[in-house]
Amino acid sequence: YNAWLSYPELPQGSLQEQYVKWCGAVSVTETDDTVQAALAEWKQGVASMLGIEVQVQAEAALADTAANAPEHSDGTSAGHVIAFGTFGSGNPLINSVFAEADIRKVGREGFAIRTSAEHNCIAVGASAPAGVLYGVFHLLRLIGTLQPIAALDEAVNPVNSLRMINHWDNFDGSVERGYAGRSFFYENNRFIGDMERVRDYARLMSSAGINAIAINNVNVHALETLFISEYLPQVAEIADKFRVYGIRLFLSVNFAGPMQEGGVGTADPLDPGVRTWWQNKAAEIYQVIPDFGGFVVKADSENRPGPFTYGRDHADGANMLAEALEPFGGIVIWRCFVYNCKQDWRDRKTDRARAAYDHFKPLDGRFKDNVILQIKNGPMDFQVREPVSPLFGALTQTNQIIEFQIAQEYTGQQRHVCYLVPQWKEVLEFQTLAKGEASPVKRIVDGSLWGNRHSGIAAVSNTGNDINWTGHLLAQANLYGYGRLAWNPELSAEAIAAEWIALTFGSNPEVADVISRILLDSWEIYESYTAPLGVGWMINPEHHYGPNVDGYEYSQWGTYHYADNRGIGVDRTVKTGTGYSAQYIGSNAARYESLEECPDELLLFFHHVPYTHVLHSGKTVIQHIYDTHFEGAQRAEGLLSSWQTLKDKVREDLYVQVEQRLTGQAAHAKEWRDQINTYFYRKSGIEDQASRTIY
Ligand code: GCW
């Protein structure tokens, strides 16, 4: 339940002795809730990892912190102290350890940390209370991952200013695409009010670096529409808990709110009555939630209402809401997941992949300064493999954030292990070429490439009321990893995995090796036994779990593979296809357009090819399908056997949970293997070169 904040006891050794020596006493002089939350966390972490009860020093005692004070019998040293607080707030240690030059390096949410020999102190100083909390989590993490702390000296600032989680929780307690039980906010159209759980959630999120959470589904139904009116007091209670942990609360809103709540007969964004309605709403919200983050909006998408009904565009809609929030410093996060979901499969011209760019590129520059466009990482929908959305690079005058999906909707639904940090990193590193070679997605979303006022990363949560939060224990690594990556995209997938493992399972290197391999191989394995070469979507309609090659082939959702007896893939070239490849810049467009140059893993996303087409790997497409599916299912079995080497080495209950899931995955991977292989064998009539069993 405490996940990566369970603070396993540290092994005896020189580092542990060093920590014990330092951690006996703490100096904190501020009463601010957030600083006090940091103190509570510090005490809990130190008690649990090191078995010592931290003494909180009063101000008077601080003065005589003597350099050569005696060692106590429990190994703590009276001379050593940890100090934390905001700069200039009256903690004498913070004020003496940090000079003006240090303070200048620390941003709004950052912190400085230094081991000072002179003061016999490890000081964590920040500009604001949230930075203190991040700094304390940082120090706890250093200890939990067995890093030396005797010579710390750095200033740490988050790279992305918005580090957001989107819940798809509904008021009835269900979670759209939720795979970890039900909502811990709502049940049966009421707020559960379990504030302890909300607080623990806020702790977890804050420790991973999250600073913004939208608590309701982007599909806003009738009752959730009233979150900004009737239910505002309960929403405010959650915001109060979040605030302590440096998290701003956001709400998803219904664009047709003014109509549903009555009074206004339209939701036309240019109608003065509608504008006033939203302005009044904003004022009411800020009365009770003074630091309210703003609105998340899914409009004119998958049957949600929006400005199109009134002949207006997305900029009209977003700007109207932005105007209402502006006086209070709120922002509008407008989603770009807009496409025609009523497509006729016979229509080969309409290409869903093109939609976001076609809708939003022409609006670049028209959005107000407090509007952010939220763009899914790929042009389709969180498939195991997609190219990067071409909107990154195309919008040069608009605030934008990327949207990832921590929930594993299309990547095994938290029944299969699929560590997504490597995928997210690949996306963030993608060179858009928007401003020459130095224009990776990460520099667009952190706001540095175009100098945006608002920037960052959002992701769909994978949590629920399951006791371990994420259903599959190993899916916690995605939640943790997302936060860490949003804080600092330079962290490697390996380093993030190593942190999560140590914080969750303790520091046994053998355990760490096995779990790390499982996590780092898992995305590739999942990809290999599911949809090949970037084609995507071979899943059962609606619930999206399990193989069904033609599940979406004749549907209206715009998600096709066009497999017949000769070949497979979607022709998205300019020359003969939908022209999607031209949405990329320069050599990216050329590479995707070219059958020869297109990377193997995206081949079927961009091209329709015969099964005998030879990949860069030297294999034919059909042989690639057979080989990866046989290997994938085998490697899925391998995940289980690796895990089984950990029996008796990790906590029994944790061991069992994961063993069960991996057993299910191994069996289910065979189902994928056999359905996909059989389908393509029957379509193509081409034998497997290795003559393995295909049904
Ligand atoms: O991935 C799709 C999901 C929908 C979801 C939609 C969206 C919240 O299947 O369940 O709706 O994306 O992102 O809006």
XYZ file of C-alpha atoms and ligand atoms in Angstrom:
709
model
C 0.000 0.000 0.000
C 2.872 2.345 0.723
C 4.420 1.283 -2.564
C 7.778 3.018 -3.030
C 7.304 4.831 0.264
C 7.376 1.663 2.351
C 10.997 2.388 3.334
C 12.433 -1.119 3.708
C 15.005 -1.532 6.460
C 18.536 -0.974 5.199
C 21.253 -3.603 5.486
C 24.034 -3.152 8.042
C 27.204 -1.668 6.610
C 29.300 1.413 6.323
C 26.664 3.435 4.473
C 24.015 2.498 6.944
C 26.338 3.630 9.753
C 26.902 6.894 7.954
C 23.154 7.479 7.657
C 22.569 6.644 11.298
C 25.258 9.102 12.305
C 23.624 11.879 10.300
C 19.973 11.227 10.860
C 19.549 11.401 14.618
C 18.511 15.023 14.712
C 16.597 17.319 12.452
C 16.169 21.042 12.562
C 12.919 22.465 11.247
C 11.579 25.824 12.323
C 8.608 26.337 10.004
C 5.055 25.440 10.861
C 3.822 25.531 7.281
C 1.721 22.423 6.461
C 3.928 21.373 3.598
C 7.141 21.699 5.594
C 5.498 19.787 8.420
C 4.443 17.080 5.951
C 8.083 16.872 4.898
C 9.085 16.491 8.523
C 6.536 13.735 9.100
C 7.806 11.932 6.021
C 11.384 12.300 7.170
C 10.643 10.854 10.581
C 8.714 7.950 9.113
C 11.371 7.164 6.526
C 14.269 7.348 8.942
C 12.467 5.269 11.562
C 11.618 2.593 9.059
C 14.898 2.428 7.116
C 17.295 3.001 10.000
C 15.295 2.186 13.104
C 15.960 5.500 14.794
C 13.606 8.014 16.234
C 14.505 11.445 14.925
C 14.895 14.189 17.519
C 13.477 17.476 16.361
C 15.732 20.256 17.580
C 14.239 23.393 18.980
C 15.762 26.647 17.862
C 17.681 27.186 21.098
C 19.369 23.816 20.930
C 20.542 24.575 17.427
C 22.895 27.207 18.614
C 25.020 24.726 20.533
C 25.343 22.124 17.822
C 28.936 21.369 18.655
C 31.302 19.960 16.103
C 32.806 17.410 18.426
C 29.770 16.349 20.380
C 29.730 12.759 21.610
C 28.467 9.714 19.773
C 25.304 8.281 21.257
C 24.890 4.606 21.996
C 22.434 4.170 19.077
C 25.115 5.358 16.639
C 23.580 8.785 16.085
C 25.852 11.705 16.653
C 24.808 14.716 18.653
C 26.987 16.868 16.438
C 25.221 15.998 13.208
C 21.972 17.469 12.089
C 19.731 17.501 9.042
C 18.122 20.890 8.477
C 15.421 21.830 6.106
C 13.329 24.851 5.325
C 12.767 27.717 2.957
C 15.431 30.343 2.410
C 15.306 33.293 4.737
C 12.582 31.848 6.901
C 14.475 31.906 10.140
C 16.197 28.546 10.303
C 19.741 29.603 11.238
C 21.316 26.537 9.639
C 19.579 27.072 6.294
C 20.541 30.715 6.414
C 24.192 30.014 7.128
C 24.710 27.081 4.761
C 23.226 28.754 1.655
C 24.548 31.984 0.195
C 22.883 34.306 -2.300
C 24.566 32.509 -5.191
C 23.089 29.175 -4.107
C 19.640 30.638 -3.698
C 19.713 32.062 -7.204
C 20.108 28.569 -8.653
C 16.903 27.335 -7.092
C 13.649 27.825 -8.994
C 10.085 27.962 -7.778
C 9.825 24.230 -7.079
C 13.488 23.335 -6.797
C 15.787 22.837 -3.843
C 19.433 22.979 -2.907
C 21.041 20.269 -0.848
C 24.461 20.472 0.744
C 26.506 18.599 3.274
C 28.299 21.299 5.220
C 31.360 20.201 7.181
C 31.566 23.592 8.797
C 28.071 23.331 10.273
C 28.075 19.583 10.621
C 24.812 19.653 8.783
C 23.032 18.382 5.710
C 20.840 21.259 4.655
C 17.890 21.168 2.294
C 16.859 24.680 1.322
C 14.143 25.785 -1.075
C 12.378 28.879 -2.328
C 8.978 27.531 -1.331
C 7.605 24.797 0.918
C 6.975 22.401 -1.979
C 10.677 22.519 -2.788
C 11.467 21.546 0.796
C 9.219 18.541 0.427
C 10.831 17.529 -2.878
C 14.238 17.932 -1.270
C 13.323 15.722 1.656
C 11.932 13.062 -0.687
C 15.198 13.352 -2.589
C 17.291 12.768 0.507
C 15.102 9.847 1.549
C 15.542 8.410 -1.927
C 19.314 8.776 -1.748
C 19.300 6.842 1.481
C 16.825 4.262 0.256
C 18.984 3.589 -2.791
C 22.197 3.473 -0.746
C 23.882 6.603 -2.081
C 26.562 8.362 -0.048
C 25.383 11.556 1.628
C 28.597 12.808 3.222
C 29.446 15.218 0.410
C 26.203 16.391 -1.152
C 26.194 19.653 -3.038
C 23.683 20.364 -5.748
C 20.767 22.492 -6.823
C 17.908 20.460 -8.267
C 15.040 21.904 -10.293
C 12.284 20.107 -12.183
C 12.753 20.315 -15.941
C 9.030 20.393 -16.704
C 6.853 22.868 -14.906
C 3.584 20.956 -15.258
C 3.874 17.323 -14.169
C 0.370 16.123 -14.339
C -1.808 13.089 -13.785
C -5.207 12.731 -15.460
C -7.685 10.467 -13.736
C -10.339 8.840 -15.824
C -12.422 8.181 -12.705
C -16.199 8.414 -12.964
C -18.540 9.494 -10.201
C -20.188 6.054 -10.132
C -16.855 4.598 -9.006
C -15.838 3.012 -12.283
C -12.579 4.040 -13.877
C -12.503 4.307 -17.649
C -9.612 2.088 -18.756
C -8.929 1.371 -15.107
C -7.211 -1.903 -14.292
C -6.620 -1.579 -10.582
C -10.056 -1.819 -9.064
C -12.427 1.077 -8.693
C -11.987 4.748 -7.945
C -10.660 5.777 -4.541
C -12.348 9.166 -4.927
C -15.928 8.167 -5.745
C -18.424 5.367 -5.398
C -22.057 5.236 -6.314
C -22.257 8.897 -7.329
C -20.845 10.287 -4.152
C -17.458 11.242 -2.787
C -16.043 8.421 -0.689
C -14.360 10.906 1.604
C -11.514 8.568 2.605
C -9.161 11.466 3.178
C -6.425 9.258 4.508
C -6.240 7.434 1.220
C -6.310 10.731 -0.638
C -3.453 11.947 1.524
C -1.423 8.799 0.950
C -2.020 9.141 -2.743
C -0.842 12.745 -2.634
C 2.287 11.639 -0.749
C 3.080 9.035 -3.358
C 2.510 11.412 -6.229
C 4.486 14.204 -4.663
C 7.398 11.895 -3.908
C 7.549 11.073 -7.619
C 7.428 14.789 -8.474
C 3.803 15.213 -9.599
C 2.349 18.698 -9.070
C -1.035 18.639 -10.827
C -3.897 16.151 -10.789
C -7.199 16.217 -12.656
C -9.501 14.077 -10.556
C -12.282 13.199 -12.993
C -12.619 11.579 -16.381
C -12.229 13.698 -19.505
C -15.528 12.154 -20.550
C -17.640 14.282 -18.249
C -21.086 12.795 -17.739
C -24.204 14.392 -16.300
C -23.361 14.313 -12.600
C -19.660 15.097 -12.967
C -20.757 18.225 -14.796
C -21.851 19.430 -11.366
C -18.379 19.085 -9.824
C -17.940 22.799 -10.477
C -21.155 23.666 -8.647
C -23.104 21.340 -6.376
C -20.122 19.155 -5.505
C -17.564 21.919 -5.178
C -17.232 21.599 -1.385
C -16.171 17.962 -1.654
C -13.804 18.771 -4.496
C -12.303 21.481 -2.299
C -11.612 18.955 0.451
C -9.507 16.927 -1.929
C -7.753 20.080 -3.098
C -6.893 20.841 0.534
C -5.132 17.484 0.877
C -3.335 17.896 -2.432
C -2.160 21.404 -1.554
C -0.153 20.143 1.408
C 1.832 18.003 -1.033
C 2.416 20.734 -3.595
C -0.274 19.448 -5.948
C -2.832 21.628 -7.715
C -6.211 20.145 -8.432
C -7.746 20.338 -11.904
C -11.196 19.341 -13.093
C -12.340 17.992 -16.415
C -15.345 20.025 -17.487
C -18.265 19.521 -19.799
C -18.222 22.047 -22.616
C -22.024 21.988 -22.597
C -22.120 22.780 -18.859
C -24.019 26.054 -19.245
C -26.817 24.216 -21.021
C -27.015 21.293 -18.661
C -27.077 23.410 -15.564
C -29.821 25.474 -17.078
C -30.223 29.169 -17.463
C -28.327 29.379 -20.718
C -29.862 27.700 -23.737
C -26.594 27.336 -25.616
C -22.913 26.535 -25.124
C -21.792 28.704 -28.038
C -18.395 30.055 -26.970
C -19.063 33.418 -28.582
C -22.394 33.909 -26.838
C -22.099 36.604 -24.139
C -24.392 34.677 -21.778
C -22.163 31.608 -22.048
C -19.053 33.647 -21.404
C -20.565 35.220 -18.321
C -21.721 31.846 -17.089
C -18.163 30.478 -17.200
C -16.732 33.636 -15.655
C -19.094 33.326 -12.731
C -18.257 29.656 -12.391
C -14.558 30.410 -12.265
C -15.114 33.023 -9.583
C -17.119 30.539 -7.488
C -14.451 27.876 -7.820
C -11.618 30.180 -6.771
C -13.614 31.249 -3.746
C -13.236 27.764 -2.306
C -10.098 26.539 -4.068
C -7.791 29.550 -4.279
C -5.031 27.582 -6.026
C -7.346 25.723 -8.414
C -5.302 24.606 -11.436
C -7.894 24.932 -14.162
C -9.950 22.919 -16.628
C -9.129 19.887 -18.743
C -11.338 19.695 -21.807
C -12.183 16.939 -24.241
C -14.355 18.677 -26.796
C -15.703 17.573 -30.168
C -14.062 14.232 -29.614
C -15.711 10.825 -29.387
C -19.203 12.298 -29.108
C -18.372 14.919 -26.489
C -19.891 18.361 -26.995
C -17.739 21.185 -28.265
C -17.573 24.395 -30.272
C -18.197 22.662 -33.641
C -21.918 22.523 -32.884
C -22.001 26.315 -33.178
C -19.735 26.591 -36.186
C -16.869 27.723 -33.938
C -13.414 26.222 -33.719
C -11.217 24.886 -30.945
C -9.509 28.222 -30.434
C -12.870 29.933 -29.875
C -13.817 27.265 -27.354
C -10.551 27.182 -25.461
C -10.141 30.957 -25.381
C -13.598 31.438 -23.939
C -12.742 29.193 -20.984
C -9.286 30.730 -20.696
C -10.781 34.179 -20.425
C -12.882 33.007 -17.486
C -9.902 31.523 -15.635
C -7.392 34.223 -16.461
C -8.140 36.657 -13.615
C -7.393 33.857 -11.142
C -4.281 32.479 -12.774
C -6.016 29.306 -13.991
C -5.264 27.471 -17.200
C -7.213 25.554 -19.803
C -5.810 22.251 -20.955
C -7.460 21.509 -24.264
C -6.993 18.016 -25.653
C -6.018 17.434 -29.274
C -7.448 13.918 -29.373
C -9.951 14.942 -32.019
C -10.840 12.755 -34.990
C -13.787 11.376 -36.877
C -14.994 8.334 -34.935
C -17.803 7.677 -37.378
C -15.683 6.864 -40.355
C -16.869 4.525 -43.089
C -14.311 1.738 -43.451
C -14.894 1.812 -47.199
C -13.499 5.326 -47.276
C -9.768 4.928 -47.904
C -9.019 8.654 -47.927
C -9.871 9.605 -44.361
C -6.926 8.787 -42.126
C -7.369 9.054 -38.391
C -3.615 9.512 -37.956
C -3.836 12.846 -39.758
C -6.643 14.250 -37.649
C -4.944 16.027 -34.732
C -2.525 17.845 -37.018
C -5.217 18.731 -39.536
C -7.407 20.180 -36.799
C -4.853 22.052 -34.746
C -1.962 23.089 -36.976
C -4.072 25.782 -38.680
C -4.941 27.230 -35.252
C -1.324 27.715 -34.164
C -0.937 31.195 -32.698
C -4.623 31.739 -32.030
C -4.769 30.416 -28.483
C -4.622 32.640 -25.436
C -1.569 32.564 -23.233
C -3.245 30.469 -20.554
C -4.335 27.725 -22.930
C -2.262 24.573 -23.252
C -2.865 21.993 -25.937
C -2.514 18.444 -24.664
C -1.263 16.141 -27.402
C -1.174 12.361 -27.184
C 2.306 10.977 -27.780
C 1.268 9.329 -31.026
C -1.193 10.192 -33.789
C -3.531 7.289 -32.968
C -4.054 6.140 -29.417
C -1.408 4.775 -27.062
C -0.572 1.705 -29.124
C 2.432 -0.400 -28.185
C 4.210 1.250 -31.128
C 3.330 4.403 -33.001
C 5.332 7.173 -34.561
C 5.534 10.416 -32.581
C 2.667 12.828 -33.146
C 3.674 15.228 -35.927
C 2.015 18.062 -34.012
C 5.242 18.201 -32.017
C 7.277 20.468 -34.179
C 4.303 21.804 -36.103
C 2.964 24.096 -33.390
C 5.465 26.871 -32.859
C 3.323 29.507 -31.138
C 1.195 27.481 -28.780
C 1.693 26.161 -25.248
C 1.686 22.390 -25.436
C 2.115 19.369 -23.243
C 2.456 15.732 -24.182
C -0.021 13.118 -22.961
C 1.162 9.632 -22.099
C -0.966 6.783 -20.821
C 0.323 5.108 -17.687
C -2.794 2.963 -17.681
C -1.928 0.032 -19.930
C -5.049 0.131 -22.061
C -3.356 -1.299 -25.138
C -0.290 -2.710 -23.463
C -1.646 -5.557 -21.383
C -4.040 -3.820 -18.994
C -1.815 -4.354 -15.985
C -2.258 -8.094 -16.334
C 0.845 -8.202 -18.493
C 4.013 -6.454 -17.407
C 4.968 -3.634 -19.755
C 7.401 -1.083 -18.374
C 6.642 1.989 -20.448
C 9.452 4.335 -19.438
C 11.654 3.211 -22.375
C 8.789 3.965 -24.772
C 8.231 7.410 -23.275
C 11.932 8.141 -23.441
C 12.057 7.234 -27.094
C 9.216 9.672 -27.747
C 10.837 12.462 -25.746
C 14.147 11.978 -27.557
C 12.563 12.050 -31.027
C 14.109 14.773 -33.184
C 11.289 16.773 -34.698
C 13.710 18.903 -36.756
C 11.436 21.888 -36.079
C 14.459 24.076 -35.394
C 17.203 21.971 -36.889
C 18.831 18.966 -35.254
C 18.417 20.198 -31.684
C 14.646 19.992 -31.489
C 13.709 16.838 -29.626
C 10.179 16.480 -28.276
C 11.491 16.865 -24.729
C 12.629 20.421 -25.522
C 9.251 21.265 -26.989
C 7.293 19.985 -24.032
C 9.600 21.557 -21.448
C 8.912 24.869 -23.143
C 12.540 25.697 -23.902
C 12.445 25.355 -27.683
C 9.790 27.992 -28.303
C 9.915 29.772 -24.959
C 6.395 28.805 -23.907
C 4.794 30.196 -20.797
C 3.261 26.846 -19.866
C 4.747 23.463 -20.618
C 5.109 19.956 -19.311
C 3.769 16.435 -19.369
C 0.449 14.819 -18.516
C -0.441 11.158 -18.265
C -3.483 9.008 -17.703
C -3.306 7.383 -14.297
C -3.071 3.628 -13.780
C -4.319 3.680 -10.191
C -7.436 2.417 -8.475
C -8.549 1.281 -5.074
C -6.572 -1.981 -5.240
C -4.430 -2.245 -2.175
C -1.233 -1.938 -4.224
C -2.737 0.980 -6.240
C -1.955 -0.444 -9.683
C -3.246 -4.026 -9.778
C -0.011 -5.490 -11.110
C 2.695 -4.658 -8.614
C 5.213 -4.117 -11.406
C 2.880 -1.501 -12.912
C 3.833 0.700 -9.978
C 7.138 1.170 -11.770
C 5.262 2.972 -14.557
C 3.558 5.320 -12.133
C 6.761 6.081 -10.282
C 8.758 6.211 -13.495
C 6.355 8.616 -15.129
C 6.723 11.110 -12.313
C 10.500 10.847 -12.248
C 10.734 11.241 -16.003
C 8.429 14.246 -15.984
C 10.670 15.777 -13.335
C 13.803 15.033 -15.296
C 13.626 13.481 -18.778
C 17.387 12.931 -18.720
C 17.060 10.090 -16.224
C 17.551 6.741 -17.919
C 14.917 4.016 -17.904
C 17.482 1.797 -16.159
C 18.177 4.316 -13.418
C 14.483 4.881 -12.774
C 13.853 1.143 -12.613
C 16.753 0.702 -10.210
C 15.373 3.392 -7.913
C 11.899 1.942 -7.905
C 13.182 -1.557 -7.218
C 15.400 -0.510 -4.317
C 12.680 1.633 -2.760
C 10.096 -1.124 -3.122
C 12.006 -4.341 -2.511
C 15.090 -3.197 -0.626
C 18.656 -3.361 -1.726
C 19.452 -7.010 -2.494
C 21.466 -6.766 -5.756
C 20.344 -10.165 -6.975
C 16.704 -9.152 -6.648
C 17.449 -5.850 -8.340
C 19.112 -7.566 -11.311
C 16.239 -9.911 -11.960
C 13.470 -7.327 -11.627
C 15.363 -4.783 -13.639
C 15.765 -7.243 -16.546
C 12.083 -8.128 -16.380
C 11.071 -4.483 -16.540
C 13.521 -3.440 -19.212
C 12.698 -6.351 -21.538
C 8.966 -6.165 -21.038
C 7.949 -3.579 -23.627
C 9.856 -5.351 -26.391
C 8.366 -8.669 -25.352
C 4.831 -7.322 -25.282
C 5.295 -5.753 -28.686
C 6.689 -8.938 -30.152
C 3.734 -11.184 -29.366
C 1.059 -8.597 -30.153
C 0.692 -6.234 -33.118
C 3.686 -6.358 -35.466
C 5.711 -3.628 -37.188
C 3.703 -0.650 -35.989
C 0.350 -1.720 -37.382
C -1.489 -1.701 -34.027
C -5.119 -2.329 -33.095
C -5.374 -6.105 -33.390
C -7.412 -6.232 -30.232
C -10.941 -6.960 -29.141
C -13.247 -4.000 -29.633
C -14.452 -1.933 -26.693
C -12.513 -3.481 -23.821
C -9.296 -3.617 -25.866
C -7.879 -6.732 -24.229
C -6.627 -9.779 -26.060
C -6.032 -10.623 -29.725
C -8.592 -10.019 -32.442
C -6.913 -9.221 -35.737
C -10.054 -8.014 -37.482
C -11.644 -6.581 -34.354
C -11.579 -3.060 -35.760
C -11.175 -3.797 -39.443
C -14.676 -2.885 -40.528
C -15.479 -0.445 -37.753
C -16.056 3.281 -37.759
C -13.095 4.126 -35.517
C -10.593 4.590 -38.305
C -8.204 1.873 -37.190
C -7.340 -0.537 -39.959
C -4.566 -2.851 -41.108
C -5.912 -3.802 -44.570
C -4.516 -7.331 -44.476
C -5.476 -9.517 -47.426
C -3.930 -12.580 -49.052
C -1.133 -10.542 -50.572
C -0.086 -8.047 -47.971
C -0.708 -5.820 -45.013
C -0.250 -2.248 -43.753
C -1.637 1.240 -44.157
C -0.335 3.313 -47.022
C 0.205 6.720 -45.491
C 2.605 7.983 -48.121
C 2.097 11.138 -50.135
C 2.692 9.314 -53.378
C 0.032 6.641 -53.160
C -1.582 6.878 -49.740
C -3.202 9.260 -47.294
C -0.356 11.780 -47.308
C 0.172 11.555 -43.571
C 3.954 11.235 -43.910
C 4.075 14.858 -45.099
C 3.023 16.068 -41.655
C 6.617 15.449 -40.543
C 9.476 17.799 -41.166
C 12.320 17.408 -43.692
C 14.216 14.148 -43.492
C 11.658 12.646 -41.107
C 8.967 13.036 -43.764
C 11.318 11.623 -46.383
C 12.302 8.674 -44.218
C 8.730 7.656 -43.476
C 7.654 8.200 -47.085
C 10.371 5.909 -48.378
C 9.718 2.181 -48.344
C 13.457 1.577 -48.250
C 14.237 3.951 -45.406
C 11.203 3.552 -43.178
C 12.289 1.921 -39.910
C 11.132 -1.694 -39.601
C 9.202 -1.147 -36.398
C 6.943 1.392 -38.144
C 6.814 -0.168 -41.580
C 3.167 -1.195 -41.511
C 2.120 2.127 -40.034
C 3.352 3.898 -43.163
C 3.274 1.322 -45.940
C 1.175 -1.459 -47.360
C 3.563 -4.230 -48.382
C 3.469 -7.827 -49.585
C 4.175 -10.486 -46.975
C 7.352 -11.262 -48.868
C 8.718 -7.724 -48.472
C 12.195 -7.937 -46.976
C 12.870 -5.869 -43.858
C 16.153 -4.226 -42.907
C 16.593 -7.160 -40.585
C 16.833 -9.402 -43.659
C 13.620 -11.246 -42.847
C 10.408 -11.155 -44.811
C 7.409 -9.527 -43.157
C 5.644 -12.861 -42.751
C 8.689 -14.564 -41.281
C 9.134 -11.626 -38.930
C 5.564 -12.063 -37.741
C 6.065 -15.777 -37.107
C 9.457 -15.366 -35.451
C 8.533 -12.513 -33.147
C 5.363 -14.231 -32.031
C 7.096 -17.502 -31.238
C 9.936 -15.696 -29.496
C 7.622 -13.287 -27.721
C 5.522 -16.014 -26.168
C 8.647 -17.864 -25.142
C 10.172 -14.777 -23.599
C 6.917 -14.134 -21.738
C 7.387 -17.561 -20.187
C 10.942 -16.544 -19.420
C 9.673 -13.570 -17.424
C 7.837 -15.980 -15.188
C 10.805 -18.264 -14.702
C 13.089 -15.309 -13.918
C 10.625 -14.142 -11.330
C 10.515 -17.613 -9.838
C 14.218 -17.371 -9.035
C 13.195 -14.738 -6.477
C 11.083 -17.033 -4.343
C 12.096 -16.474 -0.701
C 14.123 -13.422 -1.717
C 11.264 -10.936 -1.835
C 8.387 -10.543 0.571
C 6.028 -13.471 0.208
C 2.889 -11.429 -0.506
C 4.669 -9.372 -3.150
C 6.172 -12.505 -4.664
C 2.809 -14.196 -4.989
C 1.029 -11.237 -6.582
C 3.583 -10.962 -9.335
C 3.881 -14.702 -9.874
C 0.148 -14.912 -10.469
C 0.144 -12.130 -13.011
C 3.188 -13.443 -14.856
C 1.638 -16.904 -15.028
C -1.439 -15.387 -16.643
C 0.698 -13.377 -19.017
C 2.679 -16.404 -20.170
C -0.499 -18.313 -20.956
C -2.117 -15.356 -22.639
C 0.942 -14.603 -24.741
C 0.478 -18.057 -26.297
C -3.064 -17.127 -27.233
C -1.736 -14.011 -28.937
C 0.979 -16.016 -30.662
C -1.392 -18.606 -32.014
C -4.145 -16.274 -33.120
C -1.812 -13.880 -34.901
C 0.301 -16.560 -36.519
C -2.700 -18.582 -37.603
C -4.453 -15.578 -39.023
C -1.502 -14.596 -41.183
C -0.693 -18.153 -42.169
C -4.249 -18.606 -43.392
C -4.262 -15.261 -45.195
C -0.869 -15.617 -46.827
C -0.543 -19.362 -47.254
C 3.181 -18.971 -46.630
C 4.907 -21.624 -44.531
C 7.014 -20.834 -41.502
C 10.655 -21.440 -42.436
C 11.216 -23.144 -39.110
C 8.132 -25.366 -39.525
C 6.793 -24.628 -36.061
C 3.211 -25.425 -35.184
C 0.760 -22.953 -36.626
C -2.858 -23.926 -36.360
O -7.854 5.653 -25.611
C -9.135 6.104 -25.811
C -9.920 5.338 -24.825
C -11.123 6.076 -24.316
C -10.677 7.452 -23.863
C -10.108 8.187 -25.054
C -9.562 9.561 -24.701
C -11.402 8.752 -22.008
O -10.263 4.099 -25.367
O -11.648 5.322 -23.270
O -11.685 8.193 -23.246
O -9.039 7.462 -25.577
O -8.342 9.678 -24.572
O -10.308 10.506 -24.611
